[in-house]
Coordinates of C-alpha atoms in Angstrom, one line a residue:
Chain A
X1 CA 37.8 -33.5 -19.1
X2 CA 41.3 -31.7 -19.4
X3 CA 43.2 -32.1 -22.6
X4 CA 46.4 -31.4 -23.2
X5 CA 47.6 -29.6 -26.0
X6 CA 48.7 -31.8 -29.0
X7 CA 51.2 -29.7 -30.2
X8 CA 54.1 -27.3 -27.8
X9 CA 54.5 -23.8 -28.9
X10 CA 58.4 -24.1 -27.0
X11 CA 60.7 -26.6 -28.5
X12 CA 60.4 -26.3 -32.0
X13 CA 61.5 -22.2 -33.0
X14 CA 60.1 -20.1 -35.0
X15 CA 58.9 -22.6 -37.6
X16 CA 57.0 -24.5 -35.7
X17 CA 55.3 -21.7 -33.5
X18 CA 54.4 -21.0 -37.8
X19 CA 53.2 -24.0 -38.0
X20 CA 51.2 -24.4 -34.7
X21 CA 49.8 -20.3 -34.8
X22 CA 48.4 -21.8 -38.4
X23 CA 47.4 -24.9 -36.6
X24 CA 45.1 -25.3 -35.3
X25 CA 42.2 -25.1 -35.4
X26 CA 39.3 -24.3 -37.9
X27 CA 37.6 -26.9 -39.2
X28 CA 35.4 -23.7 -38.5
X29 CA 35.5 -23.0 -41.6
X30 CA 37.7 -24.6 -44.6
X31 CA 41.0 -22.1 -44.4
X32 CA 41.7 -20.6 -48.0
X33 CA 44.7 -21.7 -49.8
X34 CA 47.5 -19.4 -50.0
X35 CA 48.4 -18.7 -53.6
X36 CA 51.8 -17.7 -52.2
X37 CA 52.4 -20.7 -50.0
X38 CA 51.8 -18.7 -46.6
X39 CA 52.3 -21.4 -43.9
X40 CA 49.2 -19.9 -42.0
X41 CA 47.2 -21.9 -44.4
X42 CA 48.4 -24.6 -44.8
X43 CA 48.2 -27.2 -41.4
X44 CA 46.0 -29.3 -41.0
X45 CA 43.0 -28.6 -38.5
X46 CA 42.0 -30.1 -35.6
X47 CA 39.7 -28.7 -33.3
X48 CA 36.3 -27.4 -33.4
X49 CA 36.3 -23.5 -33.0
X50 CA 39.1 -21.3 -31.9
X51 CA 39.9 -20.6 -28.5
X52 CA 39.0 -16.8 -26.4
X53 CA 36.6 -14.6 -25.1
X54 CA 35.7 -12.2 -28.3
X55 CA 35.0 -8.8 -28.0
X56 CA 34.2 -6.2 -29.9
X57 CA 38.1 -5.4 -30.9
X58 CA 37.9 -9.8 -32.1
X59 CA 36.7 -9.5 -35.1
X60 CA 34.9 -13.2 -35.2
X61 CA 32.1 -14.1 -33.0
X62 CA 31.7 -16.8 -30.1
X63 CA 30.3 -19.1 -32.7
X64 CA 33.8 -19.3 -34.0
X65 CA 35.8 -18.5 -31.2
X66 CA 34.6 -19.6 -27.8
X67 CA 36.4 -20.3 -23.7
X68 CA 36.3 -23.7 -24.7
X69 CA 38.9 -26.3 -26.1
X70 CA 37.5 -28.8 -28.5
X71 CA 39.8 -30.6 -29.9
X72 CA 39.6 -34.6 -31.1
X73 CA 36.1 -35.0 -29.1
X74 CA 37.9 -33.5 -25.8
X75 CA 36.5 -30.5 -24.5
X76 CA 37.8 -28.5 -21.8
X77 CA 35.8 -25.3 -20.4
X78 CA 37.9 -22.1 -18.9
X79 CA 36.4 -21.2 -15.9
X80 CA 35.4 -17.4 -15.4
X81 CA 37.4 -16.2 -12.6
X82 CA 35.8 -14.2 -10.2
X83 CA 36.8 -11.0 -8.1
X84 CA 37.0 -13.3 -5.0
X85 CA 39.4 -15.5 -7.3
X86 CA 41.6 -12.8 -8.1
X87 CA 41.8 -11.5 -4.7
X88 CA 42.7 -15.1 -3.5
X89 CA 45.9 -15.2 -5.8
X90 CA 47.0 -12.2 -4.0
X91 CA 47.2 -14.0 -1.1
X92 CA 50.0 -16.2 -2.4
X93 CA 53.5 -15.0 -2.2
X94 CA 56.6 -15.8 -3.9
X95 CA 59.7 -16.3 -2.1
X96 CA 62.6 -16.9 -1.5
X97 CA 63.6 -21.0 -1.6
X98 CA 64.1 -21.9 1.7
X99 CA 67.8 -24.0 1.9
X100 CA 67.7 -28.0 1.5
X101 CA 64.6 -27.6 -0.1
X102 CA 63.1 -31.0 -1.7
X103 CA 61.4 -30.7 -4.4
X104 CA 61.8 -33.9 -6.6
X105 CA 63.0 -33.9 -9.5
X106 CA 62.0 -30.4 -10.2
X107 CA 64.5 -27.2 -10.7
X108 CA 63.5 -23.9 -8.2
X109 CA 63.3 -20.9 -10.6
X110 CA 63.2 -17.5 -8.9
X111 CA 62.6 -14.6 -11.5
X112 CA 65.2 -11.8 -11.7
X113 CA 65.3 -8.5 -13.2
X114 CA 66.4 -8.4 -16.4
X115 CA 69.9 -6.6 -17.0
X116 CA 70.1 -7.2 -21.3
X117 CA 67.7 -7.4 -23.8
X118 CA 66.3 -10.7 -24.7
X119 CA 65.9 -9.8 -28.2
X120 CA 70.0 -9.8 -28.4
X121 CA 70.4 -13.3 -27.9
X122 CA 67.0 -15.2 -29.5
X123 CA 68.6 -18.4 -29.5
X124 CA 69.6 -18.4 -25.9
X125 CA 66.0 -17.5 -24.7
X126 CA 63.9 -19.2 -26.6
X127 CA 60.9 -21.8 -25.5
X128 CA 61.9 -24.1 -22.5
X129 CA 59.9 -27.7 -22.0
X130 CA 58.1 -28.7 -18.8
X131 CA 55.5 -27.6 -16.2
X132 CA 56.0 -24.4 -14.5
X133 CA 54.7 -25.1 -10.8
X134 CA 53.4 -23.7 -7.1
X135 CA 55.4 -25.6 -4.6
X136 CA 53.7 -24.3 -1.4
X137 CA 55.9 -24.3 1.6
X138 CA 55.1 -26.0 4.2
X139 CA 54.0 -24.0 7.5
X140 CA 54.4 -20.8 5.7
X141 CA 50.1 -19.6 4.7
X142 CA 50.4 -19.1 1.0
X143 CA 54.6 -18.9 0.7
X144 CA 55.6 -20.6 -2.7
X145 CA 58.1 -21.4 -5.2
X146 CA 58.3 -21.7 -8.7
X147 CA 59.3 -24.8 -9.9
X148 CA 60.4 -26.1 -13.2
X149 CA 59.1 -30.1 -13.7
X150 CA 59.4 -32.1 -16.7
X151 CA 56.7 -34.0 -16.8
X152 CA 52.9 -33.2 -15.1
X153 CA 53.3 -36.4 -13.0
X154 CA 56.6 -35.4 -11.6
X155 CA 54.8 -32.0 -10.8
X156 CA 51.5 -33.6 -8.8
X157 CA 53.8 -36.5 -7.4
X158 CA 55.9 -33.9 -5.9
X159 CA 53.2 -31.8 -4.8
X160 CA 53.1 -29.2 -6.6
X161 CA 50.2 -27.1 -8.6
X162 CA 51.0 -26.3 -12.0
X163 CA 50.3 -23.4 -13.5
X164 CA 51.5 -23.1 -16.5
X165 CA 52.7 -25.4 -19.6
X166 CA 56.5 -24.6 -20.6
X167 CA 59.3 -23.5 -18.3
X168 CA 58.6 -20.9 -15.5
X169 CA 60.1 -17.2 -16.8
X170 CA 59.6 -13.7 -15.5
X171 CA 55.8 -13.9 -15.2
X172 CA 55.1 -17.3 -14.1
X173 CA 54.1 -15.7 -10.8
X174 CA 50.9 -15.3 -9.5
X175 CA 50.8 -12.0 -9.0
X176 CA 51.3 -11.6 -12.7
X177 CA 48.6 -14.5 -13.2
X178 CA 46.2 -12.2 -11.2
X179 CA 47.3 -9.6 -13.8
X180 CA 46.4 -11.3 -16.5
X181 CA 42.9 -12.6 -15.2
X182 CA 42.0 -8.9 -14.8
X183 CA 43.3 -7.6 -18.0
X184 CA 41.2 -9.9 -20.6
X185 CA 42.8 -8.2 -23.4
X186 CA 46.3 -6.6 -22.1
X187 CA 47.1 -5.5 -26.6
X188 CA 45.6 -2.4 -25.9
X189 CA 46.5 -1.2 -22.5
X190 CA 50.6 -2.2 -23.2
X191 CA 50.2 -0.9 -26.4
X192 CA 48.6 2.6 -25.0
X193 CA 51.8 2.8 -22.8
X194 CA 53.4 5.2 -25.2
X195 CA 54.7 2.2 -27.3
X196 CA 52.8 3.8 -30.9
X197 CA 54.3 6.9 -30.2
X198 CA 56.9 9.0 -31.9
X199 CA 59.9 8.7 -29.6
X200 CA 61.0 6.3 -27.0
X201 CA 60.1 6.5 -23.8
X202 CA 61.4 3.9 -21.6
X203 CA 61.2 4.9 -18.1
X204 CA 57.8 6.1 -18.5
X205 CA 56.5 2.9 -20.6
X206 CA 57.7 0.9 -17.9
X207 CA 56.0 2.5 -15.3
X208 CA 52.6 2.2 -16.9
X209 CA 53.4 -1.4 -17.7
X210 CA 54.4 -2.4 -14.4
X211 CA 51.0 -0.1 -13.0
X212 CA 48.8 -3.0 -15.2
X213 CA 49.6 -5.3 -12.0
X214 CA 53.1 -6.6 -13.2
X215 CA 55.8 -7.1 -10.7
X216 CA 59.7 -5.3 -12.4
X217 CA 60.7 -8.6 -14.0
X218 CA 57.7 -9.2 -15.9
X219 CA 57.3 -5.7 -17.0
X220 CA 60.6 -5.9 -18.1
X221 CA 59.7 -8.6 -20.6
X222 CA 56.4 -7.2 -21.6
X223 CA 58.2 -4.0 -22.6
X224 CA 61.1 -5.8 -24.0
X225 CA 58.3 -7.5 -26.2
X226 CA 56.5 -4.4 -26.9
X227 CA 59.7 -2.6 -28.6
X228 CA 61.2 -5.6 -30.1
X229 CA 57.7 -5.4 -32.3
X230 CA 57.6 -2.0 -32.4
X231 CA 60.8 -2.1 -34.3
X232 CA 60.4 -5.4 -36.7
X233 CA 56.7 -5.3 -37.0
X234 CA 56.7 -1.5 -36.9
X235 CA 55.0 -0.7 -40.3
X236 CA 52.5 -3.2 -40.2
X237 CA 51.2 -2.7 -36.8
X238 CA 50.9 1.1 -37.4
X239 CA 48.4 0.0 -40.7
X240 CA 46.7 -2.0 -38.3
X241 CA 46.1 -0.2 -35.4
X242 CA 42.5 0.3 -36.3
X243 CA 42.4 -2.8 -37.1
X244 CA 40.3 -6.0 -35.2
X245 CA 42.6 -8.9 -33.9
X246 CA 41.1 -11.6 -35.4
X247 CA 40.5 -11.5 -39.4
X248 CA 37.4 -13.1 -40.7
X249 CA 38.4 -16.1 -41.2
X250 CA 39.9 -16.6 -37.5
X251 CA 43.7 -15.4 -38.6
X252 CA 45.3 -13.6 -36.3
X253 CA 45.6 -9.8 -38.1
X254 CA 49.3 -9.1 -39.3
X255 CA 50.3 -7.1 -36.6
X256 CA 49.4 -10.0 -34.2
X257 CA 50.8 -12.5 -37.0
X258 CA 54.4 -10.9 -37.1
X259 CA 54.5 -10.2 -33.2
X260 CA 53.8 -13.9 -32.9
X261 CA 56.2 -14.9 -35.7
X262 CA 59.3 -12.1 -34.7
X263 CA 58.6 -11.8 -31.0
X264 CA 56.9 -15.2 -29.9
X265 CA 59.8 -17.5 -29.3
X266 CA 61.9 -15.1 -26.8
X267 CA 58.6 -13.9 -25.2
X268 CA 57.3 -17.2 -24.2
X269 CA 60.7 -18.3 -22.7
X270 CA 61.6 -15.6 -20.9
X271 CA 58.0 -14.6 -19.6
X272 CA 57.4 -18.2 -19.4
X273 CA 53.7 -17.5 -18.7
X274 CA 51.5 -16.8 -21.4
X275 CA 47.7 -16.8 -21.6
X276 CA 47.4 -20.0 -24.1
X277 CA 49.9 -21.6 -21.7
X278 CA 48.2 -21.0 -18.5
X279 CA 44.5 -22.2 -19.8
X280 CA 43.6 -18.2 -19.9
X281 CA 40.9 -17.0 -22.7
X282 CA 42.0 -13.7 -24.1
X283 CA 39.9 -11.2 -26.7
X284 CA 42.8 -12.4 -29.1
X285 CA 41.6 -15.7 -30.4
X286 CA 43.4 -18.3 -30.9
X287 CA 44.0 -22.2 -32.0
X288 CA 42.4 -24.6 -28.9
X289 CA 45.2 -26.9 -29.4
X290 CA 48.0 -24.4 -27.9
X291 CA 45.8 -24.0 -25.2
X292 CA 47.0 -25.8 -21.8
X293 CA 43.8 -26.8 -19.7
X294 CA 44.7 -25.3 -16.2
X295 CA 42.5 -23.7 -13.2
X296 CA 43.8 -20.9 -10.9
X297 CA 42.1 -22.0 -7.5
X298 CA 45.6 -22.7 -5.8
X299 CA 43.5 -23.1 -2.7
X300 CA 40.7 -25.2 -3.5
X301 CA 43.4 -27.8 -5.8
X302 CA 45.1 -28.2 -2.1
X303 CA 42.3 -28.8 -0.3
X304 CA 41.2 -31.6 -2.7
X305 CA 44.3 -33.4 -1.7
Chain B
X1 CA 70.1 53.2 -54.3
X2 CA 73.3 52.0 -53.0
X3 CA 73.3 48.2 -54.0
X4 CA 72.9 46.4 -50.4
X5 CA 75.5 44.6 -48.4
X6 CA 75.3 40.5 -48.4
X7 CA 74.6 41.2 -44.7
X8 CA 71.7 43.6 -45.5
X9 CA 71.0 40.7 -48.2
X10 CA 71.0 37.8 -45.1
X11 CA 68.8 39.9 -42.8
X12 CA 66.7 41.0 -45.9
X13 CA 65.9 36.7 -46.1
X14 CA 65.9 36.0 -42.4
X15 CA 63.4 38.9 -42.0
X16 CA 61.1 37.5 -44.5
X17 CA 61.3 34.0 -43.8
X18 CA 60.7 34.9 -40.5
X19 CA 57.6 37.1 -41.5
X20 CA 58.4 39.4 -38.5
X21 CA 58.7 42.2 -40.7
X22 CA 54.8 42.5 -41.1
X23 CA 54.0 40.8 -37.8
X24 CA 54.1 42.7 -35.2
X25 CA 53.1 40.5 -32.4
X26 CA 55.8 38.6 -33.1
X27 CA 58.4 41.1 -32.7
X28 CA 59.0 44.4 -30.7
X29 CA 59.9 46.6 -34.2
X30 CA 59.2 50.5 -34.1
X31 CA 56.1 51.5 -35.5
X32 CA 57.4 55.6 -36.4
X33 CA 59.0 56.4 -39.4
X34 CA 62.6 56.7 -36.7
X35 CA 64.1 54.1 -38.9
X36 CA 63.6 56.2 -41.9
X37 CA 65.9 59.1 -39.8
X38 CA 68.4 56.8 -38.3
X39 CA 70.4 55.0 -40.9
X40 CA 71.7 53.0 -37.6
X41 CA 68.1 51.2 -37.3
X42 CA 67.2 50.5 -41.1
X43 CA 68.6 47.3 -42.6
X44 CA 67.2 48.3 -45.9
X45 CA 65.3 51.0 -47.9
X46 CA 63.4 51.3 -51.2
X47 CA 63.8 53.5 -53.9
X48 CA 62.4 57.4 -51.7
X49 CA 65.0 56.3 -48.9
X50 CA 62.2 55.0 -46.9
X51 CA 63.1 52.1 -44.4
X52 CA 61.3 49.0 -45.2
X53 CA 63.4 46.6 -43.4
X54 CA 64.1 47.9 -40.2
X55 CA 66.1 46.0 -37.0
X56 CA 64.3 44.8 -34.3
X57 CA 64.2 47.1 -31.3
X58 CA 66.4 46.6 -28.1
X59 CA 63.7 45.6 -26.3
X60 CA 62.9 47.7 -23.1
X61 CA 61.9 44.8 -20.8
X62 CA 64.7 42.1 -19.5
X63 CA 62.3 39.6 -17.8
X64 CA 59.5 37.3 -19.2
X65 CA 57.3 35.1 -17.0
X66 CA 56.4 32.2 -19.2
X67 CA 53.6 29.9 -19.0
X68 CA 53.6 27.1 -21.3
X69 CA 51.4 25.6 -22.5
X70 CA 52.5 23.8 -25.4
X71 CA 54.5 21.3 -23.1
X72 CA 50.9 20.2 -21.9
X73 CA 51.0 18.4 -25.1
X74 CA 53.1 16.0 -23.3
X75 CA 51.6 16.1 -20.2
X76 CA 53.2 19.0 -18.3
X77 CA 52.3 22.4 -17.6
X78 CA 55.8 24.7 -17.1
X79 CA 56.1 28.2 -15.2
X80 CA 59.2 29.6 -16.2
X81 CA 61.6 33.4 -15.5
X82 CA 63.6 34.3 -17.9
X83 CA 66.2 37.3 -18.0
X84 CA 68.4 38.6 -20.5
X85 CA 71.4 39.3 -19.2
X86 CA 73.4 40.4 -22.6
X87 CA 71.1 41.1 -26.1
X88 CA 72.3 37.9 -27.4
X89 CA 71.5 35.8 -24.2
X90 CA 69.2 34.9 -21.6
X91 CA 69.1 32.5 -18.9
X92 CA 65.8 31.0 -17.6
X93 CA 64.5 28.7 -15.0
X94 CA 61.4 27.3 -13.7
X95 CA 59.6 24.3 -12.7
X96 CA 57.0 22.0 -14.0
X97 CA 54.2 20.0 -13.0
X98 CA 53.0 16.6 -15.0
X99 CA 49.3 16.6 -13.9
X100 CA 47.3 14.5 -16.1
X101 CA 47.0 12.2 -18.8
X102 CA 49.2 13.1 -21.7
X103 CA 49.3 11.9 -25.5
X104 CA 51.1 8.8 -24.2
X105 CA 48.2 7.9 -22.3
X106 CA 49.9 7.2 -19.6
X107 CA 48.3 8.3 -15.8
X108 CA 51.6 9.9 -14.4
X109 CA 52.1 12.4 -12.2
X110 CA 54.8 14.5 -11.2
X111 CA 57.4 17.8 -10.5
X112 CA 60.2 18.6 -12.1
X113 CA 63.1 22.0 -12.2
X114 CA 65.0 23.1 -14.8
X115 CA 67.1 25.8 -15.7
X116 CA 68.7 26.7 -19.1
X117 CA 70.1 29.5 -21.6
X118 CA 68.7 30.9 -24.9
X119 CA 71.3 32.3 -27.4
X120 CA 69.6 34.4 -29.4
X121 CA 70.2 34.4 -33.1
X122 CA 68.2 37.2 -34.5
X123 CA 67.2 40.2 -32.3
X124 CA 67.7 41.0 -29.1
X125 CA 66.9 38.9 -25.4
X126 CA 64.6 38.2 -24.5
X127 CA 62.7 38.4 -27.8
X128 CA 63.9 37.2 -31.5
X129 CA 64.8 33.7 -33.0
X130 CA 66.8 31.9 -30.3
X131 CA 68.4 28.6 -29.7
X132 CA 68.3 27.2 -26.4
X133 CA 69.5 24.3 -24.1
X134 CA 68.4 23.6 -20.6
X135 CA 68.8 21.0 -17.7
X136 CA 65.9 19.5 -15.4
X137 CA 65.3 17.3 -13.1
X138 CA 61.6 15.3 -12.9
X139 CA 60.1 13.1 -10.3
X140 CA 57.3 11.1 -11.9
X141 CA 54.3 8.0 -10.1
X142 CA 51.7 6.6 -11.5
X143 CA 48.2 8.2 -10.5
X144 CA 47.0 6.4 -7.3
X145 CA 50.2 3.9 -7.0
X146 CA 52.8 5.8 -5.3
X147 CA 55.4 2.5 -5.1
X148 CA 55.7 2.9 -8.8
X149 CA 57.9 5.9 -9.6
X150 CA 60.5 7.3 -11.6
X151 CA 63.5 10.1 -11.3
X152 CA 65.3 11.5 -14.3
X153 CA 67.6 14.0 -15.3
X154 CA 66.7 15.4 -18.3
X155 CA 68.5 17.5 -21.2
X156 CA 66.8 19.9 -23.8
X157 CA 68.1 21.6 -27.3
X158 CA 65.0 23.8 -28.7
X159 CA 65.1 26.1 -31.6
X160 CA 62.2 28.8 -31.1
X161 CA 61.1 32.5 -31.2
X162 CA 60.1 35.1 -28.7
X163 CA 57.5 37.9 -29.7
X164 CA 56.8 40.8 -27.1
X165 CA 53.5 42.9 -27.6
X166 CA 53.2 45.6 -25.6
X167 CA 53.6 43.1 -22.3
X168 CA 52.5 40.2 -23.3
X169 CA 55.0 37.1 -25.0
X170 CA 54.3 34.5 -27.0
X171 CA 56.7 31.9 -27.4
X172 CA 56.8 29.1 -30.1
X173 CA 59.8 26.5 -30.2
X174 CA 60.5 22.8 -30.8
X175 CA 63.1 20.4 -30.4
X176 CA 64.4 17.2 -28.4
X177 CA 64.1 15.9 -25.0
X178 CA 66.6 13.4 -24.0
X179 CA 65.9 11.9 -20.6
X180 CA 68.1 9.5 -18.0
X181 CA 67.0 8.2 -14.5
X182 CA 65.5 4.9 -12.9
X183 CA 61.9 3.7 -12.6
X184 CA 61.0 1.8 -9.3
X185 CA 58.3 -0.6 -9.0
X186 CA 57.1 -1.1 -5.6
X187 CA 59.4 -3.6 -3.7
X188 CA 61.1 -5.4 -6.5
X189 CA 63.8 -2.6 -7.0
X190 CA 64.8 -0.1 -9.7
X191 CA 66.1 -0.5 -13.4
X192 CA 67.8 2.1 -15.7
X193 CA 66.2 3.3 -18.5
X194 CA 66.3 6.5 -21.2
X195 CA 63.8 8.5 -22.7
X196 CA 63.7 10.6 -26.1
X197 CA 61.1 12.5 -27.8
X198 CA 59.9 15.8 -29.3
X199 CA 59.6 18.9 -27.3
X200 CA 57.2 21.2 -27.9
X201 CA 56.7 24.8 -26.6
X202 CA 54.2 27.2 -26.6
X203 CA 54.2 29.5 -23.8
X204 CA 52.4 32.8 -23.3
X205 CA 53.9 35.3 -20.8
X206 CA 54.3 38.8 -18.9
X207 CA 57.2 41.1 -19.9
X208 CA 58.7 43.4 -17.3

């Protein structure tokens, strides 16, 4: 049974992505009280264990932190995409929107190259509601669009696939989807782009980004991310490098904490996809009721029509 | 003893700081006692007039063939010529070669040219403390994803020192790398972007 999320990450700033990071999730095991008043501790919990695919680099184990969303007795299981799934995405391409295009009440988004830092302007790029879509064209094998709906029955009445929760951004694609199927755990691999080291090295960051699978706009983001944290998280992450992401208790270590807390917001509305958002298990655990319940076989949801 | 100039004073500290004036394979400095004869070559003497602090030698050799090595720190291997072309400059040139992973763990590969000019500060080109600043030019992909690429222009300042013994140089320097060009990923297009960092040398060479 799919179960949406009971609380959005998008529309309610940083505060509430506090409160929701905090949220969720560990009846697991009772969360300490914060003698300082530290909102991680302090929400209420909800669902059963946390939500992920631990690794070693976790820190908790899959008794605490599972593929699975259990949250007030509905349970959702992430599928484990396949090679076959994976290359099956790749035959899906974004295009351009055809003119006169219908598609409900629905709003076409086609990602763009950045030109200015995100980071600049917070409040103009933060969260955006909705369902970010694939409207397959018609007559064209695998051609899409992105398209923003408001609600999910706008989305399916229309006939499109969702595949994300929250307004498409620079990596609703599926390309970039594909991307993050392969790379379970993408901390490490942005983070060994050069981003820890003494310098700044743009051009060459980029390029090893975008080599991950990411097409220019959503490497953009990703690397917009990555130095936005660099510089407010900065002396924390560099403590924690060594550090797992997941502290005992299921709390996201404080590198991951501030990135989530500085860098969240403008991350998840300009790259519009994120892993909670699309349903996607990560080594990074995290609260099951952020998770959106979503399955990346584009083909096999159009065949069941 | 005639109480020394503040130049013979400067040169007295440079020389020690420096330590060239007990290593010799850092420095081309006569080894006979001509500095004690020639009060042209001694920058300062003890108490039984014998030269203790002696300038560095005009060095016979005007061209170095550098290999260095210390740029592999950041991924590159450089082959450089340099030539002095006055005793207080040189002007050098060469090309590079990014060929593996570097510190940055990134899998780039790639060419690049640059040419530049070393003042020298302290002795004579092509060996001595020097100051140099050079212009390049790199062409960079990612290992085994040629639509993903990057060209820069890039600008150097190093501060560094040259040693000739017998034939062979050794050359230490560091400084900053300042880099501007465009990175393309495959058919989406090209964005802007700047680099900086530290620049590290350690080349080994052939005078001649």
């Amino acid at each position: 049974m799919i179960v949406t999320g009971t609380s959005s990450p998008s529309h309610t700033g940083a505060w509430g992505c506090l409160l929701i990071l905090v949220g969720a999730c560990s009846t697991i095991s009772p969360p300490p009280i914060d003698p300082n008043g530290d909102a991680r501790f302090t929400f209420e919990a909800t669902c059963e264990t946390l939500f992920g695919r631990p690794t070693r680099k976790t820190g908790v184990d899959e008794s605490l932190c599972m593929p699975r969303v259990d949250c007030d007795g509905q349970q959702w299981q992430a599928p484990l995409y396949l090679e076959e799934d994976i290359d099956a995405l790749s035959e899906w391409t974004l295009v351009e929107a055809p003119p006169g295009l219908s598609v409900g009440p629905g709003e076409i988004f086609t990602p763009k190259k950045l030109t200015r830092d995100p980071y600049r302007d917070p409040e103009e790029n933060g969260p955006r509601p909705g369902f970010c879509s694939v409207f397959p064209l018609e007559g064209g094998a695998g051609d899409y669009v992105l398209v923003d709906y408001p609600t999910e029955q706008d989305a399916e009445d229309a006939g499109a696939l969702i595949t994300h929760r929250g307004g498409c951004g620079m990596c609703s694609s599926l390309q970039n989807l594909a991307a993050y199927i392969l790379y379970p755990d993408l901390t490490d691999p942005v983070r060994s782009c050069g981003l820890t080291s003494f310098g700044d090295y743009q051009l060459s960051q980029l390029a090893c980004i975008a080599s991950i699978g990411f097409d220019l706009p959503c490497t953009q983001i990703w690397h917009a991310n990555a130095r936005h944290t660099k510089k407010v998280c900065g002396a924390t992450c560099i403590s924690e490098l060594q550090s797992r992401h997941n502290e005992p208790d299921g709390q996201l270590n404080p590198c991951l904490y501030c990135d989530e807390i500085r860098s969240g917001d403008v991350f998840k509305g300009v790259a519009g996809r994120t892993r909670r958002a699309s349903g996607l298990p990560s080594a990074i655990c995290r609260p099951g009721d952020a998770v959106y319940p979503v399955e990346h076989y584009y083909d096999r949801r159009l065949e069941s029509r | 003893m005639t109480p020394p100039s503040y130049g013979r004073l400067i040169a007295l500290v440079v020389g020690l700081t420096l330590g060239v004036a007990s290593s010799p394979a850092l420095a081309h400095f006569p080894t006979s006692g001509d500095a004690d004869n020639d009060p042209g070559r001694c920058l300062l003497r003890n108490n039984s007039g014998r030269c203790i602090i002696r300038k560095p030698s005009i060095t016979k050799y005007k061209n170095i063939v550098h290999l260095d090595a210390g740029a592999t720190l950041a991924g590159r291997i450089a082959l450089e010529y340099e030539r002095s072309l006055h005793r207080r400059v040189s002007l050098f040139s060469g090309v590079y070669g990014v060929l593996f992973n570097s510190l940055l763990n990134q899998d780039l590969i790639g060419l690049g040219m640059f040419v530049g000019a070393r003042a020298f500060l302290f002795g004579a080109a092509p060996e001595g403390l020097w100051a140099s600043g050079e212009l390049g030019v790199i062409h960079r992909r990612v290992r085994h994803q040629s639509n993903i690429h990057m060209t820069a222009f890039e600008t150097a300042a190093l501060l560094g020192y040259t040693g000739v013994f017998k034939r062979f140089s050794v050359s230490l320097g560091g400084g900053l790398l300042l880099m501007r060009g465009r990175v393309t990923v495959r058919d989406d297009g090209s964005v802007p972007g700047r680099e900086w960092g530290p620049r590290v040398r350690f080349s080994v060479g052939l005078a001649f």
